[in-house]
mmCIF file with all atom_site columns, C-alpha atoms in Angstrom:
data_model
loop_
_atom_site.group_PDB
_atom_site.id
_atom_site.type_symbol
_atom_site.label_atom_id
_atom_site.label_alt_id
_atom_site.label_comp_id
_atom_site.label_asym_id
_atom_site.label_entity_id
_atom_site.label_seq_id
_atom_site.pdbx_PDB_ins_code
_atom_site.Cartn_x
_atom_site.Cartn_y
_atom_site.Cartn_z
_atom_site.occupancy
_atom_site.B_iso_or_equiv
_atom_site.pdbx_formal_charge
_atom_site.auth_seq_id
_atom_site.auth_comp_id
_atom_site.auth_asym_id
_atom_site.auth_atom_id
_atom_site.pdbx_PDB_model_num
ATOM 1  C CA . MET A 1 1  ? -14.524 14.130  6.302   1.00 45.00 ? 1  MET A CA 1
ATOM 2  C CA . GLN A 1 2  ? -14.790 11.716  9.181   1.00 53.00 ? 2  GLN A CA 1
ATOM 3  C CA . ASN A 1 3  ? -12.225 11.643  11.984  1.00 63.00 ? 3  ASN A CA 1
ATOM 4  C CA . GLY A 1 4  ? -10.609 14.881  10.886  1.00 67.00 ? 4  GLY A CA 1
ATOM 5  C CA . LEU A 1 5  ? -9.332  13.576  7.548   1.00 73.00 ? 5  LEU A CA 1
ATOM 6  C CA . THR A 1 6  ? -9.297  16.256  4.898   1.00 79.00 ? 6  THR A CA 1
ATOM 7  C CA . GLU A 1 7  ? -9.323  16.312  1.120   1.00 83.00 ? 7  GLU A CA 1
ATOM 8  C CA . GLU A 1 8  ? -5.758  17.612  1.356   1.00 82.00 ? 8  GLU A CA 1
ATOM 9  C CA . ALA A 1 9  ? -4.671  14.550  3.343   1.00 78.00 ? 9  ALA A CA 1
ATOM 10 C CA . TYR A 1 10 ? -6.224  12.212  0.784   1.00 79.00 ? 10 TYR A CA 1
ATOM 11 C CA . ALA A 1 11 ? -4.602  14.124  -2.078  1.00 82.00 ? 11 ALA A CA 1
ATOM 12 C CA . GLN A 1 12 ? -1.156  13.799  -0.482  1.00 83.00 ? 12 GLN A CA 1
ATOM 13 C CA . VAL A 1 13 ? -1.281  10.155  0.569   1.00 86.00 ? 13 VAL A CA 1
ATOM 14 C CA . SER A 1 14 ? 1.644   9.232   -1.687  1.00 86.00 ? 14 SER A CA 1
ATOM 15 C CA . ASP A 1 15 ? 3.852   11.444  0.522   1.00 88.00 ? 15 ASP A CA 1
ATOM 16 C CA . TYR A 1 16 ? 2.638   9.933   3.787   1.00 89.00 ? 16 TYR A CA 1
ATOM 17 C CA . ARG A 1 17 ? 6.127   9.152   5.119   1.00 92.00 ? 17 ARG A CA 1
ATOM 18 C CA . GLU A 1 18 ? 7.199   12.802  5.366   1.00 91.00 ? 18 GLU A CA 1
ATOM 19 C CA . ASN A 1 19 ? 3.884   14.633  5.390   1.00 89.00 ? 19 ASN A CA 1
ATOM 20 C CA . PRO A 1 20 ? 2.994   16.233  8.754   1.00 90.00 ? 20 PRO A CA 1
ATOM 21 C CA . LEU A 1 21 ? -0.718  15.871  7.961   1.00 87.00 ? 21 LEU A CA 1
ATOM 22 C CA . TYR A 1 22 ? -0.558  12.217  9.042   1.00 90.00 ? 22 TYR A CA 1
ATOM 23 C CA . THR A 1 23 ? -0.276  10.838  12.540  1.00 92.00 ? 23 THR A CA 1
ATOM 24 C CA . ASP A 1 24 ? 2.113   8.006   13.377  1.00 95.00 ? 24 ASP A CA 1
ATOM 25 C CA . ARG A 1 25 ? -0.820  5.581   13.383  1.00 95.00 ? 25 ARG A CA 1
ATOM 26 C CA . GLU A 1 26 ? -2.033  6.805   9.990   1.00 93.00 ? 26 GLU A CA 1
ATOM 27 C CA . ARG A 1 27 ? 1.483   6.467   8.553   1.00 95.00 ? 27 ARG A CA 1
ATOM 28 C CA . ALA A 1 28 ? 1.738   2.950   9.940   1.00 97.00 ? 28 ALA A CA 1
ATOM 29 C CA . ALA A 1 29 ? -1.674  1.987   8.522   1.00 96.00 ? 29 ALA A CA 1
ATOM 30 C CA . ILE A 1 30 ? -0.774  3.312   5.077   1.00 95.00 ? 30 ILE A CA 1
ATOM 31 C CA . ASP A 1 31 ? 2.584   1.546   5.228   1.00 96.00 ? 31 ASP A CA 1
ATOM 32 C CA . PHE A 1 32 ? 0.815   -1.671  6.268   1.00 97.00 ? 32 PHE A CA 1
ATOM 33 C CA . ALA A 1 33 ? -1.562  -1.451  3.301   1.00 96.00 ? 33 ALA A CA 1
ATOM 34 C CA . GLU A 1 34 ? 1.302   -0.730  0.910   1.00 94.00 ? 34 GLU A CA 1
ATOM 35 C CA . ARG A 1 35 ? 3.382   -3.648  2.178   1.00 95.00 ? 35 ARG A CA 1
ATOM 36 C CA . PHE A 1 36 ? 0.341   -5.937  2.203   1.00 95.00 ? 36 PHE A CA 1
ATOM 37 C CA . CYS A 1 37 ? -0.254  -5.164  -1.466  1.00 92.00 ? 37 CYS A CA 1
ATOM 38 C CA . TYR A 1 38 ? 3.251   -4.968  -2.836  1.00 93.00 ? 38 TYR A CA 1
ATOM 39 C CA . ASP A 1 39 ? 5.801   -6.498  -0.463  1.00 92.00 ? 39 ASP A CA 1
ATOM 40 C CA . HIS A 1 40 ? 4.257   -8.638  2.261   1.00 92.00 ? 40 HIS A CA 1
ATOM 41 C CA . SER A 1 41 ? 7.517   -10.559 2.707   1.00 93.00 ? 41 SER A CA 1
ATOM 42 C CA . SER A 1 42 ? 9.059   -7.383  4.162   1.00 94.00 ? 42 SER A CA 1
ATOM 43 C CA . MET A 1 43 ? 6.821   -7.770  7.218   1.00 96.00 ? 43 MET A CA 1
ATOM 44 C CA . ASP A 1 44 ? 9.462   -9.419  9.394   1.00 96.00 ? 44 ASP A CA 1
ATOM 45 C CA . ASP A 1 45 ? 9.512   -9.818  13.179  1.00 96.00 ? 45 ASP A CA 1
ATOM 46 C CA . ASP A 1 46 ? 10.913  -6.314  13.724  1.00 96.00 ? 46 ASP A CA 1
ATOM 47 C CA . TYR A 1 47 ? 8.135   -4.864  11.589  1.00 96.00 ? 47 TYR A CA 1
ATOM 48 C CA . TRP A 1 48 ? 5.474   -6.556  13.722  1.00 97.00 ? 48 TRP A CA 1
ATOM 49 C CA . VAL A 1 49 ? 7.091   -5.389  16.965  1.00 97.00 ? 49 VAL A CA 1
ATOM 50 C CA . GLY A 1 50 ? 6.979   -1.807  15.688  1.00 96.00 ? 50 GLY A CA 1
ATOM 51 C CA . LEU A 1 51 ? 3.407   -2.109  14.465  1.00 97.00 ? 51 LEU A CA 1
ATOM 52 C CA . ARG A 1 52 ? 2.302   -3.429  17.849  1.00 97.00 ? 52 ARG A CA 1
ATOM 53 C CA . THR A 1 53 ? 3.630   -0.301  19.544  1.00 98.00 ? 53 THR A CA 1
ATOM 54 C CA . LEU A 1 54 ? 0.912   1.619   17.687  1.00 98.00 ? 54 LEU A CA 1
ATOM 55 C CA . PHE A 1 55 ? -1.911  -0.917  17.312  1.00 98.00 ? 55 PHE A CA 1
ATOM 56 C CA . GLY A 1 56 ? -3.428  -3.653  19.410  1.00 98.00 ? 56 GLY A CA 1
ATOM 57 C CA . ASP A 1 57 ? -3.833  -7.132  17.951  1.00 97.00 ? 57 ASP A CA 1
ATOM 58 C CA . ASP A 1 58 ? -7.561  -6.499  17.450  1.00 97.00 ? 58 ASP A CA 1
ATOM 59 C CA . GLU A 1 59 ? -6.778  -3.353  15.442  1.00 97.00 ? 59 GLU A CA 1
ATOM 60 C CA . ILE A 1 60 ? -4.181  -5.183  13.346  1.00 97.00 ? 60 ILE A CA 1
ATOM 61 C CA . LEU A 1 61 ? -6.732  -7.892  12.583  1.00 97.00 ? 61 LEU A CA 1
ATOM 62 C CA . ASP A 1 62 ? -9.282  -5.256  11.587  1.00 97.00 ? 62 ASP A CA 1
ATOM 63 C CA . LEU A 1 63 ? -6.743  -3.393  9.451   1.00 97.00 ? 63 LEU A CA 1
ATOM 64 C CA . SER A 1 64 ? -5.604  -6.551  7.680   1.00 97.00 ? 64 SER A CA 1
ATOM 65 C CA . THR A 1 65 ? -9.196  -7.629  7.040   1.00 97.00 ? 65 THR A CA 1
ATOM 66 C CA . CYS A 1 66 ? -10.089 -4.234  5.563   1.00 96.00 ? 66 CYS A CA 1
ATOM 67 C CA . VAL A 1 67 ? -7.005  -4.151  3.338   1.00 96.00 ? 67 VAL A CA 1
ATOM 68 C CA . ALA A 1 68 ? -7.613  -7.730  2.169   1.00 96.00 ? 68 ALA A CA 1
ATOM 69 C CA . CYS A 1 69 ? -11.243 -6.959  1.313   1.00 95.00 ? 69 CYS A CA 1
ATOM 70 C CA . PHE A 1 70 ? -10.424 -3.767  -0.578  1.00 93.00 ? 70 PHE A CA 1
ATOM 71 C CA . VAL A 1 71 ? -7.521  -5.315  -2.486  1.00 92.00 ? 71 VAL A CA 1
ATOM 72 C CA . GLY A 1 72 ? -9.535  -8.428  -3.279  1.00 93.00 ? 72 GLY A CA 1
ATOM 73 C CA . GLY A 1 73 ? -12.570 -6.394  -4.301  1.00 91.00 ? 73 GLY A CA 1
ATOM 74 C CA . GLY A 1 74 ? -10.459 -4.196  -6.536  1.00 87.00 ? 74 GLY A CA 1
ATOM 75 C CA . ARG A 1 75 ? -8.881  -7.188  -8.214  1.00 88.00 ? 75 ARG A CA 1
ATOM 76 C CA . GLN A 1 76 ? -12.297 -8.785  -8.701  1.00 88.00 ? 76 GLN A CA 1
ATOM 77 C CA . LEU A 1 77 ? -13.598 -5.650  -10.411 1.00 86.00 ? 77 LEU A CA 1
ATOM 78 C CA . ALA A 1 78 ? -10.496 -5.501  -12.615 1.00 84.00 ? 78 ALA A CA 1
ATOM 79 C CA . VAL A 1 79 ? -10.756 -9.171  -13.603 1.00 87.00 ? 79 VAL A CA 1
ATOM 80 C CA . LEU A 1 80 ? -14.423 -8.779  -14.480 1.00 84.00 ? 80 LEU A CA 1
ATOM 81 C CA . GLY A 1 81 ? -13.749 -5.555  -16.370 1.00 81.00 ? 81 GLY A CA 1
ATOM 82 C CA . ILE A 1 82 ? -16.266 -3.660  -14.300 1.00 79.00 ? 82 ILE A CA 1
ATOM 83 C CA . HIS A 1 83 ? -14.018 -0.643  -13.989 1.00 65.00 ? 83 HIS A CA 1
ATOM 84 C CA . ARG A 1 84 ? -14.224 -0.240  -17.749 1.00 63.00 ? 84 ARG A CA 1
ATOM 85 C CA . GLU A 1 85 ? -17.973 -0.831  -17.914 1.00 58.00 ? 85 GLU A CA 1
ATOM 86 C CA . CYS A 1 86 ? -19.066 1.427   -15.058 1.00 57.00 ? 86 CYS A CA 1
ATOM 87 C CA . PRO A 1 87 ? -16.709 4.383   -14.808 1.00 60.00 ? 87 PRO A CA 1
ATOM 88 C CA . THR A 1 88 ? -17.193 6.420   -11.676 1.00 60.00 ? 88 THR A CA 1
ATOM 89 C CA . GLN A 1 89 ? -16.288 10.072  -11.439 1.00 63.00 ? 89 GLN A CA 1
ATOM 90 C CA . ILE A 1 90 ? -15.127 11.216  -8.050  1.00 55.00 ? 90 ILE A CA 1
ATOM 91 C CA . PRO A 1 91 ? -15.748 14.923  -7.466  1.00 54.00 ? 91 PRO A CA 1
#
């Protein structure tokens, strides 16, 4: 895997808050993606102050763009039913 990420880390992503496999930046990025998808209104001023201790504004812009593209792309595939038409098996 790139950047030292392992299959084990991917398999345990749902436990990112407590899992020692993740760095503080990785935890914050996962939390950002989760909030972006499910609870963007929880991103208050205190949240942004904390996020900026770990990421620069350019990194936050990049992270938000990536999350938006992946979420939007996933929704597009779901709306078009492509996930049912072209199942992909991940080894």
